[in-house]
mmCIF file of C-alpha atoms in Angstrom:
data_model
loop_
_atom_site.group_PDB
_atom_site.id
_atom_site.type_symbol
_atom_site.label_atom_id
_atom_site.label_comp_id
_atom_site.label_asym_id
_atom_site.label_seq_id
_atom_site.Cartn_x
_atom_site.Cartn_y
_atom_site.Cartn_z
ATOM 1 C CA MET A 1004 -82.273 -163.150 4.793
ATOM 2 C CA MET A 1005 -80.975 -163.375 1.495
ATOM 3 C CA ILE A 1006 -80.517 -159.945 0.569
ATOM 4 C CA GLU A 1007 -78.774 -159.218 3.146
ATOM 5 C CA ARG A 1008 -76.380 -161.644 2.133
ATOM 6 C CA ILE A 1009 -76.096 -160.928 -1.021
ATOM 7 C CA ARG A 1010 -75.615 -157.536 -0.146
ATOM 8 C CA ARG A 1011 -72.859 -158.590 2.414
ATOM 9 C CA GLU A 1012 -71.311 -160.410 -0.524
ATOM 10 C CA HIS A 1013 -71.271 -156.988 -2.447
ATOM 11 C CA GLY A 1014 -69.387 -155.454 0.287
ATOM 12 C CA TYR A 1015 -66.649 -158.347 -0.265
ATOM 13 C CA MET A 1016 -66.221 -157.815 -3.947
ATOM 14 C CA VAL A 1017 -66.113 -154.269 -3.972
ATOM 15 C CA ARG A 1018 -62.937 -154.440 -1.358
ATOM 16 C CA LEU A 1019 -61.633 -156.474 -3.651
ATOM 17 C CA LEU A 1020 -62.123 -154.558 -6.632
ATOM 18 C CA ALA A 1021 -60.506 -151.571 -5.008
ATOM 19 C CA ILE A 1022 -57.428 -153.889 -4.364
ATOM 20 C CA LEU A 1023 -57.549 -154.696 -7.888
ATOM 21 C CA ARG A 1024 -57.795 -150.760 -8.571
ATOM 22 C CA HIS A 1025 -54.929 -150.193 -6.580
ATOM 23 C CA LYS A 1026 -52.815 -152.789 -8.543
ATOM 24 C CA LEU A 1027 -54.022 -151.276 -11.742
ATOM 25 C CA ASN A 1028 -52.486 -147.992 -10.505
ATOM 26 C CA GLN A 1029 -49.584 -149.748 -9.834
ATOM 27 C CA LEU A 1030 -49.193 -151.038 -12.982
ATOM 28 C CA LYS A 1031 -49.856 -147.763 -14.769
ATOM 29 C CA ASP A 1032 -47.225 -145.898 -12.548
ATOM 30 C CA GLU A 1033 -44.952 -149.100 -13.851
ATOM 31 C CA ARG A 1034 -44.427 -150.425 -10.335
ATOM 32 C CA PRO A 1035 -44.551 -154.064 -9.695
ATOM 33 C CA VAL A 1036 -47.280 -156.191 -8.781
ATOM 34 C CA ASN A 1037 -48.192 -159.547 -6.789
ATOM 35 C CA TYR A 1038 -49.829 -161.386 -9.672
ATOM 36 C CA ALA A 1039 -50.266 -164.256 -7.512
ATOM 37 C CA VAL A 1040 -52.705 -162.427 -5.416
ATOM 38 C CA LEU A 1041 -54.584 -160.938 -8.169
ATOM 39 C CA ARG A 1042 -55.031 -164.143 -9.620
ATOM 40 C CA GLU A 1043 -56.435 -165.428 -6.342
ATOM 41 C CA ILE A 1044 -58.533 -162.441 -6.152
ATOM 42 C CA VAL A 1045 -59.955 -163.156 -9.983
ATOM 43 C CA ASP A 1046 -60.321 -166.648 -9.317
ATOM 44 C CA TYR A 1047 -62.287 -166.143 -5.895
ATOM 45 C CA LEU A 1048 -64.768 -163.815 -8.374
ATOM 46 C CA ALA A 1049 -65.031 -166.215 -10.653
ATOM 47 C CA THR A 1050 -65.506 -169.276 -8.421
ATOM 48 C CA HIS A 1051 -67.740 -167.758 -5.445
ATOM 49 C CA SER A 1052 -69.747 -165.323 -8.280
ATOM 50 C CA GLU A 1053 -70.865 -168.530 -10.117
ATOM 51 C CA ARG A 1054 -71.177 -171.310 -7.228
ATOM 52 C CA VAL A 1055 -73.259 -169.344 -4.466
ATOM 53 C CA HIS A 1056 -73.235 -165.456 -5.508
ATOM 54 C CA HIS A 1057 -75.029 -165.615 -8.828
ATOM 55 C CA PRO A 1058 -76.874 -168.565 -8.082
ATOM 56 C CA LYS A 1059 -78.652 -166.721 -5.106
ATOM 57 C CA GLU A 1060 -79.208 -163.559 -7.011
ATOM 58 C CA ASP A 1061 -81.050 -165.619 -10.149
ATOM 59 C CA ILE A 1062 -83.234 -167.244 -7.303
ATOM 60 C CA LEU A 1063 -84.604 -163.959 -6.788
ATOM 61 C CA TYR A 1064 -84.725 -163.002 -10.224
ATOM 62 C CA HIS A 1065 -86.397 -166.143 -11.738
ATOM 63 C CA TYR A 1066 -88.736 -166.004 -8.605
ATOM 64 C CA TYR A 1067 -90.102 -162.214 -9.787
ATOM 65 C CA GLN A 1068 -90.712 -163.379 -13.385
ATOM 66 C CA SER A 1069 -92.382 -165.746 -12.757
ATOM 67 C CA HIS A 1070 -94.564 -164.241 -9.919
ATOM 68 C CA TYR A 1071 -94.622 -160.537 -11.128
ATOM 69 C CA GLY A 1072 -94.024 -161.039 -14.961
ATOM 70 C CA GLN A 1073 -91.326 -158.780 -16.876
ATOM 71 C CA HIS A 1074 -89.143 -155.895 -15.791
ATOM 72 C CA HIS A 1075 -86.391 -154.517 -18.368
ATOM 73 C CA LYS A 1076 -83.915 -154.372 -15.756
ATOM 74 C CA ILE A 1077 -84.237 -157.793 -14.304
ATOM 75 C CA ASP A 1078 -84.499 -159.488 -17.546
ATOM 76 C CA ASP A 1079 -81.059 -158.699 -18.239
ATOM 77 C CA LEU A 1080 -79.551 -160.259 -15.283
ATOM 78 C CA GLU A 1081 -79.089 -163.555 -16.081
ATOM 79 C CA HIS A 1082 -77.525 -162.564 -19.326
ATOM 80 C CA ASP A 1083 -75.198 -159.892 -17.751
ATOM 81 C CA HIS A 1084 -74.143 -162.659 -14.623
ATOM 82 C CA GLN A 1085 -72.879 -165.131 -18.370
ATOM 83 C CA ALA A 1086 -71.545 -162.286 -19.670
ATOM 84 C CA LEU A 1087 -69.464 -161.333 -16.285
ATOM 85 C CA SER A 1088 -68.474 -165.215 -16.133
ATOM 86 C CA GLU A 1089 -66.760 -165.029 -19.871
ATOM 87 C CA LYS A 1090 -65.208 -161.589 -18.789
ATOM 88 C CA THR A 1091 -63.517 -163.172 -15.593
ATOM 89 C CA HIS A 1092 -62.813 -166.687 -17.279
ATOM 90 C CA ASP A 1093 -61.135 -164.770 -20.214
ATOM 91 C CA PHE A 1094 -59.049 -162.230 -17.512
ATOM 92 C CA LEU A 1095 -58.262 -165.138 -15.406
ATOM 93 C CA GLN A 1096 -56.456 -167.399 -18.670
ATOM 94 C CA THR A 1097 -54.683 -163.594 -18.955
ATOM 95 C CA VAL A 1098 -53.467 -163.920 -15.306
ATOM 96 C CA ASP A 1099 -52.621 -167.418 -16.180
ATOM 97 C CA MET A 1100 -50.429 -166.737 -19.000
ATOM 98 C CA VAL A 1101 -48.513 -164.221 -17.460
ATOM 99 C CA LEU A 1102 -47.914 -166.150 -13.998
ATOM 100 C CA GLN A 1103 -46.564 -168.655 -16.594
ATOM 101 C CA ASP A 1104 -44.307 -166.497 -18.012
ATOM 102 C CA ALA A 1105 -45.810 -165.488 -21.319
ATOM 103 C CA VAL A 1106 -45.100 -162.518 -22.728
ATOM 104 C CA ILE A 1107 -47.686 -160.142 -22.319
ATOM 105 C CA PRO A 1108 -47.571 -156.605 -23.213
ATOM 106 C CA GLN A 1109 -47.919 -154.470 -20.371
ATOM 107 C CA GLN A 1110 -50.757 -152.198 -22.037
ATOM 108 C CA VAL A 1111 -52.930 -154.771 -23.393
ATOM 109 C CA PHE A 1112 -52.788 -156.358 -19.728
ATOM 110 C CA ILE A 1113 -53.711 -153.072 -17.786
ATOM 111 C CA ASP A 1114 -56.590 -152.516 -21.017
ATOM 112 C CA GLN A 1115 -58.273 -156.062 -19.785
ATOM 113 C CA LEU A 1116 -57.682 -155.328 -15.975
ATOM 114 C CA GLU A 1117 -59.629 -151.667 -16.393
ATOM 115 C CA SER A 1118 -62.345 -153.552 -18.446
ATOM 116 C CA PHE A 1119 -62.758 -156.029 -15.962
ATOM 117 C CA LEU A 1120 -63.048 -153.851 -13.294
ATOM 118 C CA ASN A 1121 -65.208 -151.455 -15.055
ATOM 119 C CA MET A 1122 -67.737 -154.359 -16.028
ATOM 120 C CA GLN A 1123 -67.539 -155.546 -12.153
ATOM 121 C CA LYS A 1124 -68.461 -152.246 -10.788
ATOM 122 C CA GLN A 1125 -71.174 -151.083 -13.656
ATOM 123 C CA HIS A 1126 -72.498 -154.592 -12.403
ATOM 124 C CA LEU A 1127 -72.674 -154.298 -8.698
ATOM 125 C CA GLU A 1128 -73.983 -150.582 -9.037
ATOM 126 C CA MET A 1129 -76.966 -151.635 -11.114
ATOM 127 C CA GLU A 1130 -77.910 -154.087 -8.703
ATOM 128 C CA GLU A 1131 -77.752 -152.177 -5.784
ATOM 129 C CA LYS A 1132 -79.134 -148.847 -7.259
ATOM 130 C CA GLN A 1133 -81.530 -150.177 -9.247
ATOM 131 C CA VAL A 1134 -82.476 -153.937 -9.292
ATOM 132 C CA PHE A 1135 -82.458 -154.882 -5.065
ATOM 133 C CA PRO A 1136 -84.353 -151.155 -3.986
ATOM 134 C CA TYR A 1137 -86.850 -152.289 -6.460
ATOM 135 C CA LEU A 1138 -87.161 -155.540 -5.064
ATOM 136 C CA MET A 1139 -87.330 -154.780 -1.754
ATOM 137 C CA ASP A 1140 -90.476 -152.360 -2.750
ATOM 138 C CA VAL A 1141 -92.184 -154.825 -4.686
ATOM 139 C CA PHE A 1142 -91.670 -158.458 -2.547
ATOM 140 C CA THR A 1143 -93.442 -159.322 0.185
ATOM 141 C CA VAL A 1144 -92.649 -161.111 3.394
ATOM 142 C CA GLU A 1145 -93.807 -164.394 1.954
ATOM 143 C CA ASP A 1146 -92.156 -163.568 -1.278
ATOM 144 C CA TRP A 1147 -88.813 -163.281 0.471
ATOM 145 C CA GLN A 1148 -89.594 -166.702 2.782
ATOM 146 C CA ALA A 1149 -90.465 -168.464 -0.436
ATOM 147 C CA VAL A 1150 -87.102 -167.050 -2.402
ATOM 148 C CA GLU A 1151 -85.317 -168.260 1.003
ATOM 149 C CA ALA A 1152 -86.610 -171.746 0.884
ATOM 150 C CA GLN A 1153 -84.948 -172.215 -2.658
ATOM 151 C CA TRP A 1154 -81.592 -171.481 -1.113
ATOM 152 C CA SER A 1155 -79.767 -175.046 0.573
ATOM 153 C CA VAL A 1156 -76.093 -173.867 -0.346
ATOM 154 C CA CYS A 1157 -73.558 -173.871 2.453
ATOM 155 C CA GLU A 1158 -72.085 -170.476 2.325
ATOM 156 C CA ASP A 1159 -69.102 -170.827 4.231
ATOM 157 C CA ASP A 1160 -66.895 -168.107 2.231
ATOM 158 C CA PRO A 1161 -63.252 -169.534 1.168
ATOM 159 C CA VAL A 1162 -62.134 -165.477 1.934
ATOM 160 C CA PHE A 1163 -64.280 -163.815 4.376
ATOM 161 C CA GLY A 1164 -65.770 -166.807 6.196
ATOM 162 C CA GLU A 1165 -64.268 -168.905 9.475
ATOM 163 C CA THR A 1166 -62.264 -171.140 7.618
ATOM 164 C CA ILE A 1167 -59.865 -169.798 4.768
ATOM 165 C CA ALA A 1168 -59.259 -171.821 1.407
ATOM 166 C CA GLU A 1169 -55.463 -172.666 1.000
ATOM 167 C CA GLN A 1170 -55.708 -171.457 -2.151
ATOM 168 C CA TYR A 1171 -56.382 -168.183 -0.854
ATOM 169 C CA GLN A 1172 -54.226 -167.454 1.820
ATOM 170 C CA GLN A 1173 -52.106 -164.983 0.195
ATOM 171 C CA LEU A 1174 -55.495 -162.912 -0.589
ATOM 172 C CA ALA A 1175 -56.626 -163.205 2.936
ATOM 173 C CA GLU A 1176 -53.014 -162.013 4.355
ATOM 174 C CA ARG A 1177 -53.624 -158.977 2.321
ATOM 175 C CA ILE A 1178 -56.962 -158.217 2.665
ATOM 176 C CA HIS A 1179 -56.140 -158.523 6.824
ATOM 177 C CA GLN A 1180 -53.079 -155.796 5.953
ATOM 178 C CA THR A 1181 -55.208 -153.819 4.077
ATOM 179 C CA GLU A 1182 -57.962 -153.677 6.982
ATOM 180 C CA HIS A 1183 -54.751 -153.181 9.814
ATOM 181 C CA GLU A 1184 -53.379 -150.327 7.490
ATOM 182 C CA CYS A 1185 -57.076 -148.473 7.600
ATOM 183 C CA THR A 1186 -57.214 -148.706 11.520
#
């Protein structure tokens, strides 16, 4: 079911945000971080969200609005997705500048990373705690079948899927390392 795939993707995002939170703490402690891995995470969050994740959620929201009317939380989600996209791309540009040896004051970078993390976390929590439970209560089996029929994009995840995309190799290794450390 589509909602299960969306929630699985949220789990992936939470794992990536935890790595970013760890990097934020390293920066605050004035310890070095691997900016290339940081970039891969932000790039993945931008690319996968825009191509696969948010369009899938938007199908749910548009379907709800066309069949059930307005709901203040759902009405704002498309705007939230746009704001997240803009913030992610802005932060990605900052990371790219650091990787190109541009001088970015450390505190400016830390503030941007923290703001990025907070925005991502708030959005995920709002969807998981408010929007999805609401949709689960409202949607019928026929509604879920109808939204499922609207989705036809290949979902091979470039980081968590069967085949790891070349541009995310370091990130996949970092995730594997983190999982190994937790066992």
